Short mmCIF file of C-alpha atoms in Angstrom, two decimals:
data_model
loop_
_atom_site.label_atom_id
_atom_site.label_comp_id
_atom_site.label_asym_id
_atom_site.label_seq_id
_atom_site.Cartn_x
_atom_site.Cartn_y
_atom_site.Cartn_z
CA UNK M 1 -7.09 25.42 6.35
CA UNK M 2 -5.90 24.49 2.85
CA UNK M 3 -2.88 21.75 3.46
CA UNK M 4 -0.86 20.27 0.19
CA UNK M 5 -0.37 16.31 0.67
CA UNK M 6 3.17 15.89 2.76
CA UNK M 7 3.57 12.66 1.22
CA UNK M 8 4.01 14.08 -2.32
CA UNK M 9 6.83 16.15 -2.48
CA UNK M 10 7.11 19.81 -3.73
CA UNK M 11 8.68 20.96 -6.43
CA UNK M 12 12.34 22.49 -5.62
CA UNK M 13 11.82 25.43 -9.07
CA UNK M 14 8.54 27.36 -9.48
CA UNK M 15 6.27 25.52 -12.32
CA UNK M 16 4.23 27.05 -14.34
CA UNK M 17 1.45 26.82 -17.16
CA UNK M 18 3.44 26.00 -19.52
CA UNK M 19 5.28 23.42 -17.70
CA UNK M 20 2.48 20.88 -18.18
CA UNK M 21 0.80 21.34 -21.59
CA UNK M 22 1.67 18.39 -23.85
CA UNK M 23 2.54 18.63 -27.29
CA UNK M 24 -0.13 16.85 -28.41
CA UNK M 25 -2.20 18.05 -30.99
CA UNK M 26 -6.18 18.45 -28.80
CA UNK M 27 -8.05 16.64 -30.89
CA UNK M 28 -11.66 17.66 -29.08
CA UNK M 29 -14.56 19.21 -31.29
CA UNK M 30 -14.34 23.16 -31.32
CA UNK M 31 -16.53 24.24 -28.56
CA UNK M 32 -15.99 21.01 -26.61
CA UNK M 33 -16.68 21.84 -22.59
CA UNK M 34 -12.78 19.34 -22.10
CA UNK M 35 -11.12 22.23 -23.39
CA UNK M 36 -12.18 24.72 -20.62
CA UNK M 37 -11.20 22.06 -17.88
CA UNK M 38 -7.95 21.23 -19.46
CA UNK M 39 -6.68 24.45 -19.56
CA UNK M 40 -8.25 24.73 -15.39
CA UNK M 41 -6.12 21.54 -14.30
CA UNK M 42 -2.99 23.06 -16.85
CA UNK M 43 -3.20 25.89 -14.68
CA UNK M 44 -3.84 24.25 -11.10
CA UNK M 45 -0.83 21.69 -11.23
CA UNK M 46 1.53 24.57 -10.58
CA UNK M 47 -0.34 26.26 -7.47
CA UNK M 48 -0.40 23.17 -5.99
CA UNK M 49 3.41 23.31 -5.97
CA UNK M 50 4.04 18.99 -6.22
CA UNK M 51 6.92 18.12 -8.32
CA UNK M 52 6.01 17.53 -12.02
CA UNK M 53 7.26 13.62 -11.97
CA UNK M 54 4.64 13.63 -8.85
CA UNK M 55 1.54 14.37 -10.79
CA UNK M 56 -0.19 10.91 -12.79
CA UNK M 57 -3.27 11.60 -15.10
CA UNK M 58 -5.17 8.51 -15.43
CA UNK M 59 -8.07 7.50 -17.56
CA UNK M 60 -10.19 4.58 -18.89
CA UNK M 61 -12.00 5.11 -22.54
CA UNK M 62 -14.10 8.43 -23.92
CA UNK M 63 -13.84 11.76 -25.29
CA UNK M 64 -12.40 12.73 -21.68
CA UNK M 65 -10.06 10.08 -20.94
CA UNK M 66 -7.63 11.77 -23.41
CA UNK M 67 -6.75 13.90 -21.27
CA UNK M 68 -3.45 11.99 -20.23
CA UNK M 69 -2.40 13.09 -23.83
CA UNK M 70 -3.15 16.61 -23.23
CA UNK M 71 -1.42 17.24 -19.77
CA UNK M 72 2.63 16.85 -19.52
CA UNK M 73 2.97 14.80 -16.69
CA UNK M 74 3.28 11.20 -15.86
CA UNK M 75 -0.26 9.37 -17.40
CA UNK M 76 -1.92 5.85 -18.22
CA UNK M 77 -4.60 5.39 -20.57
CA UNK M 78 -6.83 2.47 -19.24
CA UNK M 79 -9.12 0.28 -20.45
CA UNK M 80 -12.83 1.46 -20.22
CA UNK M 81 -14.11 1.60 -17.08
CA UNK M 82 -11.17 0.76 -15.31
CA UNK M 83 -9.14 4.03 -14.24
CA UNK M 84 -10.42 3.53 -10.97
CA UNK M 85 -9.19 0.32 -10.52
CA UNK M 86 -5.59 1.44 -11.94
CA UNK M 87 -5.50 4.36 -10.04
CA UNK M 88 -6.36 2.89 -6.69
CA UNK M 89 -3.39 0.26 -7.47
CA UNK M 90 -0.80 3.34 -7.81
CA UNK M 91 -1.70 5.54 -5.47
CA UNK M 92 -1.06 2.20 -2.96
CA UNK M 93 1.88 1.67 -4.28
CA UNK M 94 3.56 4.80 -4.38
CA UNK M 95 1.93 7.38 -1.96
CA UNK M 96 4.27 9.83 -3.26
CA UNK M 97 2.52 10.42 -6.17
CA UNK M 98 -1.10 13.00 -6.99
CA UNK M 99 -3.46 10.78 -8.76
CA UNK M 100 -5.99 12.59 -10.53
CA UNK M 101 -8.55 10.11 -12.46
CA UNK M 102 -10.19 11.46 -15.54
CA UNK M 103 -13.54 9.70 -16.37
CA UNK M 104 -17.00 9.87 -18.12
CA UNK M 105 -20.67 9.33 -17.10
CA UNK M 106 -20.60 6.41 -18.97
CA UNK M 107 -16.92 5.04 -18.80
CA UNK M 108 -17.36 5.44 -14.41
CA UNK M 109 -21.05 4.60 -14.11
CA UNK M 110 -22.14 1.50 -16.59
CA UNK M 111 -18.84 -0.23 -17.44
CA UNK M 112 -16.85 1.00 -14.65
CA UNK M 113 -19.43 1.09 -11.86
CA UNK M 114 -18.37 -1.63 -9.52
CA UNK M 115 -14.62 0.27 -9.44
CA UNK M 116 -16.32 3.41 -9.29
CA UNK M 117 -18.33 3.05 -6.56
CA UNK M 118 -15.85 0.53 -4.65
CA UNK M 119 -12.99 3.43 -4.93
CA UNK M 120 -14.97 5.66 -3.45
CA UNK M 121 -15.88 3.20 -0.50
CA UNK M 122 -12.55 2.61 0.15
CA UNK M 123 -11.63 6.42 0.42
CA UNK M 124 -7.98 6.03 -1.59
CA UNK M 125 -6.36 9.35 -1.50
CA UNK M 126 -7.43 10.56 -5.18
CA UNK M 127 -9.13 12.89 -7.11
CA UNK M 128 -12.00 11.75 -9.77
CA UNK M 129 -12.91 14.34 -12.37
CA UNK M 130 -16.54 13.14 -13.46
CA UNK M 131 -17.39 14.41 -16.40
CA UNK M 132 -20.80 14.65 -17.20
CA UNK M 133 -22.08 15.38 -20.24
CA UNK M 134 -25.23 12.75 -20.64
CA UNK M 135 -24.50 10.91 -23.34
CA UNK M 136 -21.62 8.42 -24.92
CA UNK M 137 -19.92 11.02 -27.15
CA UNK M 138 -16.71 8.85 -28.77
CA UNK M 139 -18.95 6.14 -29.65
CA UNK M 140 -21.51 8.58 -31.21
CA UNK M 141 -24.12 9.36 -29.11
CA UNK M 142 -25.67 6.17 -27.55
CA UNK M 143 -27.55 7.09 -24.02
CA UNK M 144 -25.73 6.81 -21.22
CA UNK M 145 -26.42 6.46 -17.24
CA UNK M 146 -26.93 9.86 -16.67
CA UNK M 147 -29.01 10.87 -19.81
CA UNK M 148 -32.32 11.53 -18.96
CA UNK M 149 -35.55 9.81 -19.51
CA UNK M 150 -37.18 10.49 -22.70
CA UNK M 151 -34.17 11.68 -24.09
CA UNK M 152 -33.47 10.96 -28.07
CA UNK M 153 -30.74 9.34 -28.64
CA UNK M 154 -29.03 7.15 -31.53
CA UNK M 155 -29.66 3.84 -29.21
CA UNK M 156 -33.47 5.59 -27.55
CA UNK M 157 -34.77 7.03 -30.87
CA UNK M 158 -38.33 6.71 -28.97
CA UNK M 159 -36.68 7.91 -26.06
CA UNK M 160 -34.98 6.16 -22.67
CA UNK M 161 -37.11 4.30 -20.63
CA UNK M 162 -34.59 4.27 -18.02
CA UNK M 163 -34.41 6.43 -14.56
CA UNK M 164 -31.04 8.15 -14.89
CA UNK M 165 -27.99 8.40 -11.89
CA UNK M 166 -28.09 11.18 -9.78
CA UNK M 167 -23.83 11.18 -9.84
CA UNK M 168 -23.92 12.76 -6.50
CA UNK M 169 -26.48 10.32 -4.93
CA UNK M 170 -24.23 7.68 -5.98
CA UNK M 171 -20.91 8.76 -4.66
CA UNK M 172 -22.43 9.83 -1.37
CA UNK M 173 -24.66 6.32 -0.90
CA UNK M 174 -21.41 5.43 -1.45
CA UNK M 175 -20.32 6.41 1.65
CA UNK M 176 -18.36 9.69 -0.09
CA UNK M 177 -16.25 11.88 1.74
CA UNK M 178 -16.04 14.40 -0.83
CA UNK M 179 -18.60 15.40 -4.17
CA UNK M 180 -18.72 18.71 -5.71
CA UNK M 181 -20.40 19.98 -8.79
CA UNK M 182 -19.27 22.49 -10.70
CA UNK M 183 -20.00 23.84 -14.90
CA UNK M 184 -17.29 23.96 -17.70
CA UNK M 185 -18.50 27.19 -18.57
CA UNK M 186 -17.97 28.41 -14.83
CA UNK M 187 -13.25 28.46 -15.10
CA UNK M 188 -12.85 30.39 -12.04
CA UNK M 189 -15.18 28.17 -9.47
CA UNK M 190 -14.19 24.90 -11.43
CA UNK M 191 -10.48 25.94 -10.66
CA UNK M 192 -11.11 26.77 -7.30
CA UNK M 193 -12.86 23.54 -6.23
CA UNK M 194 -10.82 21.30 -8.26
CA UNK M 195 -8.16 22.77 -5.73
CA UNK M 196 -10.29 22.22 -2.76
CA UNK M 197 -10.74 18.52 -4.17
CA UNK M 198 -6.75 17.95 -4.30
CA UNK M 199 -6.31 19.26 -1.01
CA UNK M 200 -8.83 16.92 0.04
CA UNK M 201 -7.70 13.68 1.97
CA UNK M 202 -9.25 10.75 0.79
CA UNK M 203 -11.50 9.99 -2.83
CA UNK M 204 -12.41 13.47 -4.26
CA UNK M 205 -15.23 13.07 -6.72
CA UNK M 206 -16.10 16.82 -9.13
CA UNK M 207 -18.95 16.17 -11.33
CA UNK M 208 -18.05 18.56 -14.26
CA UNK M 209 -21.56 19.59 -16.05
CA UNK M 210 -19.61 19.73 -19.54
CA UNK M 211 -21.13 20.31 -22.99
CA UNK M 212 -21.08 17.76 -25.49
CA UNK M 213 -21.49 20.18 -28.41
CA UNK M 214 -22.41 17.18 -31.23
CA UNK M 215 -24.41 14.90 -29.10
CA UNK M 216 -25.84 16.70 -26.12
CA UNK M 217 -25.85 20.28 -26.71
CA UNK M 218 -27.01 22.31 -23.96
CA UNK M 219 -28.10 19.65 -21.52
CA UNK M 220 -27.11 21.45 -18.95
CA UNK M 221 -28.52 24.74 -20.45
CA UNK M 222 -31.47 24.95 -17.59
CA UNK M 223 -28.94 25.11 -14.69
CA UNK M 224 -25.55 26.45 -16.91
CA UNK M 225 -26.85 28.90 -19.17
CA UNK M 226 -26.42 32.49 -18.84
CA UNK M 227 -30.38 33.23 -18.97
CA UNK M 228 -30.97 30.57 -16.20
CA UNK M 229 -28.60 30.02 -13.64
CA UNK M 230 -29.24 32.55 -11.70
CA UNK M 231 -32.46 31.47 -11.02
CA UNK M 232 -31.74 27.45 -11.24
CA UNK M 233 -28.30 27.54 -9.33
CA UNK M 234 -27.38 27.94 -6.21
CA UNK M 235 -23.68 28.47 -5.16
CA UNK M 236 -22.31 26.84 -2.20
CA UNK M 237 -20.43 28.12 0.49
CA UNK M 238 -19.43 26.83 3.88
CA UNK M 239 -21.63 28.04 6.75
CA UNK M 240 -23.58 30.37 4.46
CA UNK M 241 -27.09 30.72 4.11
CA UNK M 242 -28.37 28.72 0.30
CA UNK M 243 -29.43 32.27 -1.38
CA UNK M 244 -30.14 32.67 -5.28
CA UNK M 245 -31.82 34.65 -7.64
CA UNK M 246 -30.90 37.93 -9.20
CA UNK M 247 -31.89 39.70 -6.48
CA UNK M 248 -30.60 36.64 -3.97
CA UNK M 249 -33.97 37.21 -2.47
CA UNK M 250 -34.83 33.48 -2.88
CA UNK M 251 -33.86 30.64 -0.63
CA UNK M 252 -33.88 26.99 0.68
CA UNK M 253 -35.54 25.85 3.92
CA UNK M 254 -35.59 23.15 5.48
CA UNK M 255 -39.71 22.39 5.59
CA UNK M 256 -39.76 19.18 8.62
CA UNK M 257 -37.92 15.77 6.19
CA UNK M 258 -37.77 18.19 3.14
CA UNK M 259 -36.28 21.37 1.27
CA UNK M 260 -38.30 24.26 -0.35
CA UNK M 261 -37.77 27.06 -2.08
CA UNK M 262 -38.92 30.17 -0.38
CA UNK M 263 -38.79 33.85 -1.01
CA UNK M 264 -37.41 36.41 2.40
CA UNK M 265 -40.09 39.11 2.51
CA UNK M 266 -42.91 36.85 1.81
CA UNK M 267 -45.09 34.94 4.52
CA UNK M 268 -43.06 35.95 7.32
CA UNK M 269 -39.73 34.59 5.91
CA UNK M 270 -36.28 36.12 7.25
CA UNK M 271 -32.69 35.13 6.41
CA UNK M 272 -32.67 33.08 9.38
CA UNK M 273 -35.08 30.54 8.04
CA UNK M 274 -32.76 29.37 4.98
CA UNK M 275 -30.44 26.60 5.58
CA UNK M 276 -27.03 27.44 6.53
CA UNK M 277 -24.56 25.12 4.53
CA UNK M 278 -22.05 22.63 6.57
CA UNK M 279 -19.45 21.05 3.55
CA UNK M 280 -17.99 19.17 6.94
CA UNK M 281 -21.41 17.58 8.78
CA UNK M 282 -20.34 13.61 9.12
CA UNK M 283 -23.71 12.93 8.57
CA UNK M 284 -24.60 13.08 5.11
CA UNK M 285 -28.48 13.52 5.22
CA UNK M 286 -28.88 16.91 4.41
CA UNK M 287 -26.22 16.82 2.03
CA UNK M 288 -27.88 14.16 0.35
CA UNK M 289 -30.98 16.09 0.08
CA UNK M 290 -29.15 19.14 -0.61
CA UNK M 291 -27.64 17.00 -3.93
CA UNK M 292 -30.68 16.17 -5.10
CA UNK M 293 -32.17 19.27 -5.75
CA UNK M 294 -33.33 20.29 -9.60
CA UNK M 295 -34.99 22.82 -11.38
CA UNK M 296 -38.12 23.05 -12.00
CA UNK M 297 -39.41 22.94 -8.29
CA UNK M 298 -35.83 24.03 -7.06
CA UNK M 299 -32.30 24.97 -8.24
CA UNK M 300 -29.55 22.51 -8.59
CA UNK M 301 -26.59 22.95 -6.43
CA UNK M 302 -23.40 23.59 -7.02
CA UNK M 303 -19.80 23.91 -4.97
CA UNK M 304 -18.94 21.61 -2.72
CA UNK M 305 -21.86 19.28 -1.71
CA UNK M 306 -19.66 17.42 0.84
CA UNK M 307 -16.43 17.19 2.37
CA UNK M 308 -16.41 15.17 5.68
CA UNK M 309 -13.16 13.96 7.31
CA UNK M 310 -12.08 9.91 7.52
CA UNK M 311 -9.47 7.89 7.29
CA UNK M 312 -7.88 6.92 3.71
CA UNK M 313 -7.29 3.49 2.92
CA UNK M 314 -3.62 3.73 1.64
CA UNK M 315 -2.94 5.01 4.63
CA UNK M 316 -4.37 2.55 6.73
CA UNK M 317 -2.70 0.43 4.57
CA UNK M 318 0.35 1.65 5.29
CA UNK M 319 -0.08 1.68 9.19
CA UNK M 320 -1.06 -1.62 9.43
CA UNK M 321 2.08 -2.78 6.94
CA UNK M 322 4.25 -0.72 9.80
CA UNK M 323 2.47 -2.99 12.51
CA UNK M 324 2.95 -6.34 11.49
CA UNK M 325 6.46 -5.69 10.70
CA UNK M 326 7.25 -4.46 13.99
CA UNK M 327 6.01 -7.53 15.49
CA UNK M 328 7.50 -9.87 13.29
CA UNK M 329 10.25 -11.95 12.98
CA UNK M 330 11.00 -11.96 9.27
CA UNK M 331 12.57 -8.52 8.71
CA UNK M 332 13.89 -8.98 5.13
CA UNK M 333 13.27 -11.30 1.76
CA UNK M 334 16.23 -13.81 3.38
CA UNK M 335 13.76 -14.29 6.57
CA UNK M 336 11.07 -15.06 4.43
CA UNK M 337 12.53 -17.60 2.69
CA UNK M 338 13.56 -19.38 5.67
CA UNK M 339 10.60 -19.12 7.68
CA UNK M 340 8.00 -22.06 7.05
CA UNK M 341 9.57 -26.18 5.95
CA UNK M 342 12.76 -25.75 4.89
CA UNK M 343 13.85 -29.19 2.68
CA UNK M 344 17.64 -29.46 2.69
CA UNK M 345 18.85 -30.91 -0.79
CA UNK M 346 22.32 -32.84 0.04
#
């Protein structure tokens, strides 16, 4: 069941849309996948019903970290790499408050890797909008960490040499408790599991497959494109069966220590032999593997990989603040200061 954060407190008037676009002129290209996701969070904010002076958009450096410009709330734009870092420091401090971090393949992944992955670890109570478009577009189309190998690029111009992050394989090795995927071009499910990613407690990662129109058009055109994804995606859902294809005649079994792509109908297989998805296993094996799938040999997955329940380190934080003061003598700034050698000046 869907629960809002009872730390963060609602809003007392109904908000809506229009209560959190900036005026600030968007100053991403025409076509740009940021504007589809902009206008999804512009519209979430609201149903999620937190006071407006609640909400802090925080980013580091790239095309999508200015999206604290573009949203009317409470926002800090970092240095690069570093949103993660800032992000983890506020939600700490002031529990009362929705973080939502807004970050590139390259600004979270090179630079900003060891905050990135170190966030995630420590399972702060915040949601990380990933978005992925394969390449450094602000700087002008250097490769990135997520570009893939071969690709041309103004820094590869024979093409990368290097094995590109899997986002989801990193946040998961990471010991993730939450990593969905989801497409720009795809509003209604990006709205939806941005949602589920709020409501989630503890370090919410959504890769967002978003089009870099100048520098990486259609990267993601295999799995996001009209004329493909139904035969390169597959949706998931909680406790349902992975099904795709037009005809969702085509599935994903689980073959002894791997997956495969089978067809029902053909050498003896039945809806019972595709893998029914569990969002909440603890154990992240098959979710892993699940993650990892790609066209051509199988379709890429998207919804939400994994969403497994455990404790949030602001939280923990704050219990163990509560303990050691019960037990402690020095209740106030007074009883600090007279606590260890005291040297009287006469």
């Amino acid at each position: 069941m869907k629960t809002t954060d009872e730390r963060i407190p609602k809003s007392d008037i109904e908000l809506n849309r229009s209560d959190f676009v900036s005026d600030q002129m968007v100053k991403w290209c025409p076509g740009c996948g940021n504007h589809a996701i902009l206008n999804s969070i512009s519209q979430l904010f609201p149903r999620l019903g937190y006071k407006k002076e609640n909400y802090v958009v925080v980013s580091g450096i790239g095309c999508s970290s200015r999206f604290p410009y573009y949203v009317s709330t409470y926002g800090f734009h970092g240095i690069h790499g570093r949103a993660a870092a800032i992000a983890s420091g506020m939600k700490i401090a002031n529990p009362s408050l929705s973080i939502w971090v807004n970050t590139g393949d390259g600004d979270s992944m090179a630079i900003g890797g060891n905050h990135f992955i170190h966030a995630i670890r420590r399972n702060i109570d915040m949601t990380i909008m990933l978005f992925n478009n394969q390449i450094y577009g602000l700087t002008k189309g250097q490769y990135s960490p997520t570009t893939p190998m071969g690709a041309i690029t103004k820094t590869s111009p024979y093409g990368t040499l290097e094995t590109p992050f899997n986002p989801a394989e990193l946040v998961i090795g990471a010991q993730g408790t939450f990593f969905a995927r989801t497409a720009d071009n795809s509003p209604k499910d990006m709205s939806n599991i941005l949602e589920e990613a709020a409501l989630h407690r503890g370090t919410a990662v959504v890769e967002l497959l978003q089009n870099c129109i100048i520098f990486a058009d259609k990267t993601h055109a295999m799995v996001t494109g009209k004329e493909y994804r139904e035969e390169n995606q597959v949706f998931l859902k909680h406790g349902e069966p992975l099904l795709y294809g037009k005809d969702r005649n085509k599935g994903i079994r689980l073959n002894k220590l791997r997956l495969e792509a089978v067809e029902i109908g053909k050498n003896g297989i039945t809806i019972d032999d595709i893998l029914v998805h569990d969002q909440y296993e603890q154990d992240p094996i098959i979710q892993l593997m699940i993650a990892k799938m790609a066209p051509p040999h199988l379709p890429m997955a998207v919804g939400i990989i994994r969403a497994a329940k455990a404790p949030t380190f602001d939280r923990l934080v704050d219990e163990q603040i509560e303990a050691q003061k019960a037990k402690s003598p020095i209740k106030c700034v007074d009883d600090l200061l007279n606590s260890g050698d005291i040297i009287e000046i006469k």
